[in-house]
Coordinates of C-alpha atoms in Angstrom, one line a residue:
X131 CA 113.1 85.3 124.4
X132 CA 111.2 88.4 125.3
X133 CA 110.0 90.6 128.2
X134 CA 106.7 92.3 128.9
X135 CA 105.3 94.8 131.4
X136 CA 101.9 96.4 132.3
X137 CA 101.8 99.9 133.6
X138 CA 98.7 101.4 135.2
X139 CA 98.3 104.6 137.1
X140 CA 95.1 106.5 138.2
X141 CA 94.3 109.1 135.6
X142 CA 96.7 107.6 133.0
X143 CA 96.1 105.2 130.1
X144 CA 96.7 101.5 130.6
X145 CA 99.9 100.8 128.7
X146 CA 101.8 97.6 128.0
X147 CA 105.3 97.1 126.5
X148 CA 107.1 94.1 125.2
X149 CA 110.5 93.1 123.7
X150 CA 110.8 90.3 121.1
X151 CA 114.2 88.6 121.6
X152 CA 115.4 85.9 119.2
X153 CA 118.7 84.8 117.7
X154 CA 117.8 86.1 114.2
X155 CA 115.4 88.4 112.5
X156 CA 111.9 87.0 112.2
X157 CA 110.5 88.8 109.1
X158 CA 108.0 90.6 111.4
X159 CA 105.2 92.5 109.6
X160 CA 102.3 94.5 111.0
X161 CA 98.8 93.3 109.9
X162 CA 95.3 94.8 110.3
X163 CA 92.7 92.1 110.7
X164 CA 89.0 93.3 110.3
X165 CA 86.0 91.8 112.0
X166 CA 84.1 88.9 110.4
X167 CA 87.0 86.7 109.5
X168 CA 86.2 83.0 109.7
X169 CA 89.0 80.9 111.1
X170 CA 89.6 77.4 112.4
X171 CA 92.2 76.1 114.8
X172 CA 94.4 74.1 112.4
X173 CA 94.5 70.9 114.3
X174 CA 94.0 67.4 112.8
X175 CA 90.8 66.8 114.7
X176 CA 88.1 68.7 116.5
X177 CA 89.6 72.0 115.4
X178 CA 88.3 75.1 117.1
X179 CA 86.2 77.3 114.8
X180 CA 85.3 81.0 115.2
X181 CA 84.3 84.2 113.4
X182 CA 86.3 87.3 114.5
X183 CA 84.2 89.6 116.6
X184 CA 86.8 92.4 117.0
X185 CA 89.2 94.0 114.6
X186 CA 92.9 94.0 115.6
X187 CA 96.4 94.9 114.7
X188 CA 99.0 92.2 115.1
X189 CA 102.8 91.6 114.7
X190 CA 103.2 88.5 112.6
X191 CA 106.4 86.5 112.7
X192 CA 107.8 84.0 110.2
X193 CA 104.8 84.8 108.0
X194 CA 102.7 82.2 109.9
X195 CA 102.0 83.3 113.5
X196 CA 100.7 86.3 115.4
X197 CA 103.1 87.0 118.3
X198 CA 101.8 90.3 119.6
X199 CA 98.7 92.5 119.1
X200 CA 96.0 94.8 120.3
X201 CA 92.3 94.7 119.4
X202 CA 89.7 97.4 119.2
X203 CA 88.2 96.5 122.6
X204 CA 91.6 97.3 124.2
X205 CA 92.8 93.7 124.7
X206 CA 96.5 93.2 124.4
X207 CA 98.0 89.7 123.9
X208 CA 101.7 88.8 123.9
X209 CA 103.4 85.4 123.2
X210 CA 106.8 84.8 124.9
X211 CA 109.2 81.9 125.1
X212 CA 109.0 79.4 128.0
X213 CA 111.4 76.4 127.8
X214 CA 109.3 74.6 130.5
X215 CA 106.1 74.6 128.4
X216 CA 104.7 71.1 128.0
X217 CA 101.6 70.5 125.9
X218 CA 100.8 66.9 126.8
X219 CA 98.8 64.5 124.7
X220 CA 95.9 65.5 122.5
X221 CA 92.5 65.5 124.4
X222 CA 90.1 65.0 121.5
X223 CA 87.1 66.1 123.5
X224 CA 88.5 69.7 123.7
X225 CA 88.5 71.9 120.6
X226 CA 92.1 72.2 119.3
X227 CA 94.0 75.4 118.4
X228 CA 97.4 75.7 116.8
X229 CA 99.7 77.9 118.8
X230 CA 100.3 80.0 115.6
X231 CA 96.7 81.3 116.1
X232 CA 96.7 81.5 119.9
X233 CA 97.2 85.3 120.0
X234 CA 94.9 85.8 117.1
X235 CA 92.1 83.8 118.6
X236 CA 92.1 85.9 121.7
X237 CA 92.3 89.2 119.7
X238 CA 89.5 88.1 117.4
X239 CA 87.1 86.9 120.1
X240 CA 87.5 88.7 123.5
X241 CA 87.4 92.1 125.1
X242 CA 88.4 91.2 128.7
X243 CA 90.9 89.0 130.5
X244 CA 88.0 87.3 132.3
X245 CA 86.7 86.1 129.0
X246 CA 90.1 84.9 127.9
X247 CA 90.6 82.9 131.1
X248 CA 87.2 81.2 130.8
X249 CA 87.9 80.3 127.1
X250 CA 91.4 79.0 127.9
X251 CA 90.0 76.3 130.1
X252 CA 87.7 75.0 127.4
X253 CA 90.1 74.4 124.6
X254 CA 93.6 72.9 124.0
X255 CA 96.6 74.7 122.5
X256 CA 98.7 72.5 120.2
X257 CA 102.4 73.3 119.3
X258 CA 104.1 73.7 116.0
X259 CA 107.7 72.7 115.4
X260 CA 110.4 75.3 115.6
X261 CA 114.0 74.5 114.5
X262 CA 116.6 76.5 116.4
X263 CA 120.2 75.9 115.6
X264 CA 119.4 72.5 114.2
X265 CA 117.3 71.4 117.1
X266 CA 113.5 70.9 116.8
X267 CA 111.3 71.9 119.7
X268 CA 107.5 72.1 120.3
X269 CA 107.2 75.9 120.2
X270 CA 107.6 76.3 124.0
X271 CA 105.6 79.5 124.7
X272 CA 103.5 81.2 127.4
X273 CA 101.1 84.1 127.2
X274 CA 100.4 87.5 128.8
X275 CA 97.0 89.1 128.3
X276 CA 95.9 92.5 129.6
X277 CA 92.7 94.6 129.1
X278 CA 91.7 98.2 129.2
X279 CA 90.6 97.9 132.9
X280 CA 94.2 97.0 133.9
X281 CA 93.4 93.4 134.5
X282 CA 96.1 90.9 133.6
X283 CA 96.7 87.1 133.3
X284 CA 99.8 85.0 132.7
X285 CA 99.0 81.7 131.0
X286 CA 101.4 78.8 131.0
X287 CA 100.8 75.3 129.7
X288 CA 102.6 72.8 132.0
X289 CA 102.1 69.1 132.0
X290 CA 99.4 69.5 129.4
X291 CA 97.2 71.8 131.5
X292 CA 96.9 75.6 131.6
X293 CA 98.3 77.3 134.7
X294 CA 96.9 80.8 135.0
X295 CA 98.0 83.7 137.2
X296 CA 95.0 86.1 137.0
X297 CA 95.0 89.6 138.6
X298 CA 96.2 93.1 138.0
X299 CA 99.2 92.4 140.3
X300 CA 100.8 90.3 137.5
X301 CA 102.6 93.0 135.6
X302 CA 105.9 91.6 134.5
X303 CA 106.8 88.5 132.5
X304 CA 110.0 87.2 130.9
X305 CA 111.0 83.6 130.3
X306 CA 112.3 80.7 132.4
X307 CA 111.8 79.6 135.1
X308 CA 108.0 79.2 135.5
X309 CA 106.1 82.1 136.9
X310 CA 105.7 80.8 140.4
X311 CA 109.5 80.6 140.7
X312 CA 110.0 84.0 139.1
X313 CA 107.9 85.7 141.7
X314 CA 110.0 84.1 144.5
X315 CA 113.4 85.0 142.8
X316 CA 112.3 88.6 142.3
X317 CA 112.0 89.2 146.1
X318 CA 115.8 88.8 146.5
X319 CA 116.4 92.3 145.3
X320 CA 116.5 95.8 146.8
X321 CA 113.2 97.6 146.2
X322 CA 111.4 94.3 145.7
X323 CA 111.8 92.9 149.2
X324 CA 115.4 91.7 149.4
X325 CA 118.9 93.0 149.9
X326 CA 120.7 92.1 146.7
X327 CA 121.6 94.8 144.3
X328 CA 119.5 94.8 141.1
X329 CA 121.0 92.3 138.5
X330 CA 122.2 93.4 135.1
X331 CA 122.5 90.3 133.0
X332 CA 120.4 89.2 130.0
X333 CA 119.1 86.1 131.9
X334 CA 115.3 86.0 132.1
X335 CA 115.2 86.2 135.9
X336 CA 117.4 89.3 135.9
X337 CA 115.3 91.0 133.2
X338 CA 112.2 90.1 135.3
X339 CA 113.7 91.8 138.4
X340 CA 114.7 94.9 136.4
X341 CA 111.3 95.2 134.9
X342 CA 109.5 94.8 138.2
X343 CA 111.8 97.4 139.9
X344 CA 111.8 100.0 137.2
X345 CA 108.0 99.9 136.9
X346 CA 107.9 101.3 140.4
X347 CA 110.1 104.3 139.4
X348 CA 107.9 105.6 136.6
X349 CA 106.3 109.0 137.4
X350 CA 102.8 108.6 138.8
X351 CA 101.7 111.6 136.8
X352 CA 103.8 112.0 133.6
X353 CA 104.1 115.5 132.2
X354 CA 102.3 114.5 129.0
X355 CA 100.8 111.6 127.2
X356 CA 104.0 111.2 125.1
X357 CA 106.0 111.0 128.4
X358 CA 103.7 108.2 129.6
X359 CA 104.3 106.1 126.5
X360 CA 108.0 106.9 126.5
X361 CA 108.3 105.9 130.1
X362 CA 107.0 102.4 129.4
X363 CA 109.4 102.2 126.4
X364 CA 112.3 103.3 128.6
X365 CA 111.6 100.3 130.9
X366 CA 111.5 98.0 127.9
X367 CA 114.8 99.3 126.7
X368 CA 116.3 98.6 130.1
X369 CA 115.1 95.0 129.9
X370 CA 116.4 94.6 126.3
X371 CA 119.4 92.6 125.1
X372 CA 121.8 94.3 122.8
X373 CA 122.2 93.3 119.2
X374 CA 125.0 90.7 118.8
X375 CA 124.5 89.1 122.3
X376 CA 123.6 85.5 121.6
X377 CA 123.7 82.5 124.0
X378 CA 124.5 79.5 121.8
X379 CA 122.4 77.2 124.0
X380 CA 119.5 79.3 125.3
X381 CA 117.3 80.9 122.7
X382 CA 115.6 82.8 125.6
X383 CA 118.9 84.8 126.0
X384 CA 119.0 86.5 122.6
X385 CA 119.2 90.0 121.2
X386 CA 116.1 92.1 121.1
X387 CA 114.8 92.2 117.6
X388 CA 111.8 94.6 118.1
X389 CA 109.7 96.3 120.7
X390 CA 106.1 97.3 120.9
X391 CA 104.0 99.5 123.2
X392 CA 100.2 99.2 123.3
X393 CA 97.9 101.9 124.7
X394 CA 94.9 99.9 125.7
X395 CA 92.9 103.0 126.7
X396 CA 93.3 105.0 123.5
X397 CA 93.8 102.0 121.2
X398 CA 97.2 102.9 119.8
X399 CA 100.0 100.5 118.8
X400 CA 103.7 101.6 118.8
X401 CA 106.4 99.5 117.1
X402 CA 110.2 99.7 116.5
X403 CA 112.9 97.5 115.1
X404 CA 116.0 97.3 117.3
X405 CA 118.1 97.9 114.1
X406 CA 116.3 101.1 113.3
X407 CA 116.2 104.4 115.2
X408 CA 112.6 105.3 114.2
X409 CA 109.4 104.5 116.0
X410 CA 106.1 104.1 114.2
X411 CA 102.6 103.9 115.6
X412 CA 99.0 103.2 114.5
X413 CA 95.9 105.0 115.8
X414 CA 93.3 102.2 115.5
X415 CA 90.5 104.8 115.2
X416 CA 92.0 105.5 111.7
X417 CA 91.6 101.9 110.5
X418 CA 88.7 100.3 108.8
X419 CA 88.0 97.3 110.9
X420 CA 84.5 96.6 109.6
X421 CA 83.4 93.2 108.3
X422 CA 84.3 92.9 104.6
X423 CA 87.2 95.4 104.8
X424 CA 90.5 94.0 103.4
X425 CA 93.3 92.6 105.4
X426 CA 96.1 95.2 105.4
X427 CA 99.8 94.9 105.9
X428 CA 102.8 97.2 106.6
X429 CA 106.4 96.1 106.5
X430 CA 108.7 98.6 108.3
X431 CA 111.7 96.7 107.0
X432 CA 110.7 97.7 103.5
X433 CA 110.0 101.4 104.4
X434 CA 113.0 102.4 106.4
X435 CA 112.2 106.1 106.4
X436 CA 108.8 105.6 108.0
X437 CA 108.1 107.3 111.3
X438 CA 105.2 108.6 113.4
X439 CA 101.6 107.6 112.7
X440 CA 101.6 105.2 109.7
X441 CA 98.0 103.9 109.4
X442 CA 97.9 105.4 105.9
X443 CA 100.9 103.2 104.8
X444 CA 99.1 99.9 105.2
X445 CA 98.2 98.2 101.9
X446 CA 95.7 95.4 101.1
X447 CA 97.3 92.0 101.5
X448 CA 96.4 88.3 101.6
X449 CA 95.5 87.0 105.0
X450 CA 98.2 85.2 107.0
X451 CA 98.6 81.5 106.3
X452 CA 98.8 80.4 109.9
X453 CA 100.9 77.3 110.7
X454 CA 99.1 73.9 111.1
X455 CA 99.7 72.3 114.5
X456 CA 102.3 69.6 114.4
X457 CA 104.1 70.9 111.3
X458 CA 107.5 72.5 111.0
X459 CA 108.0 76.3 110.6
X460 CA 110.2 76.6 107.5
X461 CA 110.7 80.4 107.3
X462 CA 114.3 81.4 106.9
X463 CA 115.9 84.7 107.7
X464 CA 117.3 86.6 104.7
X465 CA 121.0 86.4 104.2

């Protein structure tokens, strides 16, 4: 499931976009998390512990996991599906972190990709169980992290160890195969080093190639700030999968459920459901992220007429009950 891109141009804000693709709706809600929250990694032993240094806004799926978000330092974190992910056996000497909090841990604690990369090597992510069409899997995911300088990292967990591609050149990510192979496959296509025409299917490697190519076509100097944001969203829409298109075997070939765009320079977070024509956004400067401020939540699915800047629509809420590592996600889509 999912696609993500990073767009940087001199004199323009650093902007990332992502699609969330899945076979069904995920009950996604937007949460505001203030500074000062005390959390622990939800593993059975040697669980990672931290206090949030930065406030953030996050897209929470299944009421138990942050899948996407932006913090007040301009760090963007996106979690995507990777069938090849393999978490290995538990290494008790490393602090453990449930994958349900992987995004939130980075948003809470770090301002730069350099900081994220260093932290990733000193802890161990542990999966939760996801049931997809009757089959249970160890939440196979990988991570894309970007910061306000334009730096980027792709983080995969293969054979129990993090594999990290770190550098501003890593601007596109989808799903399978693993990232090293995606970079090779991309070079087959016109405009990316090869002779083949640009592919149009919903397969992850085809979405990867389209994202990489269409990033190169965006105007270097958009006519306005709005056009810069819309340009990134236009690439994400080109990488999206239409509603109703479901591969019965591959959950990473699924309809796009929602899209987000994060402006890492101006700290603005844009969001839309694929089933709705309206886009909402949040100016983080309008949020109270101070220690002691309440957790806030906004559910676009319950406010179908919402559009534009919606920071005033967030209401106090209980904090998210993140999923314990090793347990089964039981959230069910509404009929």
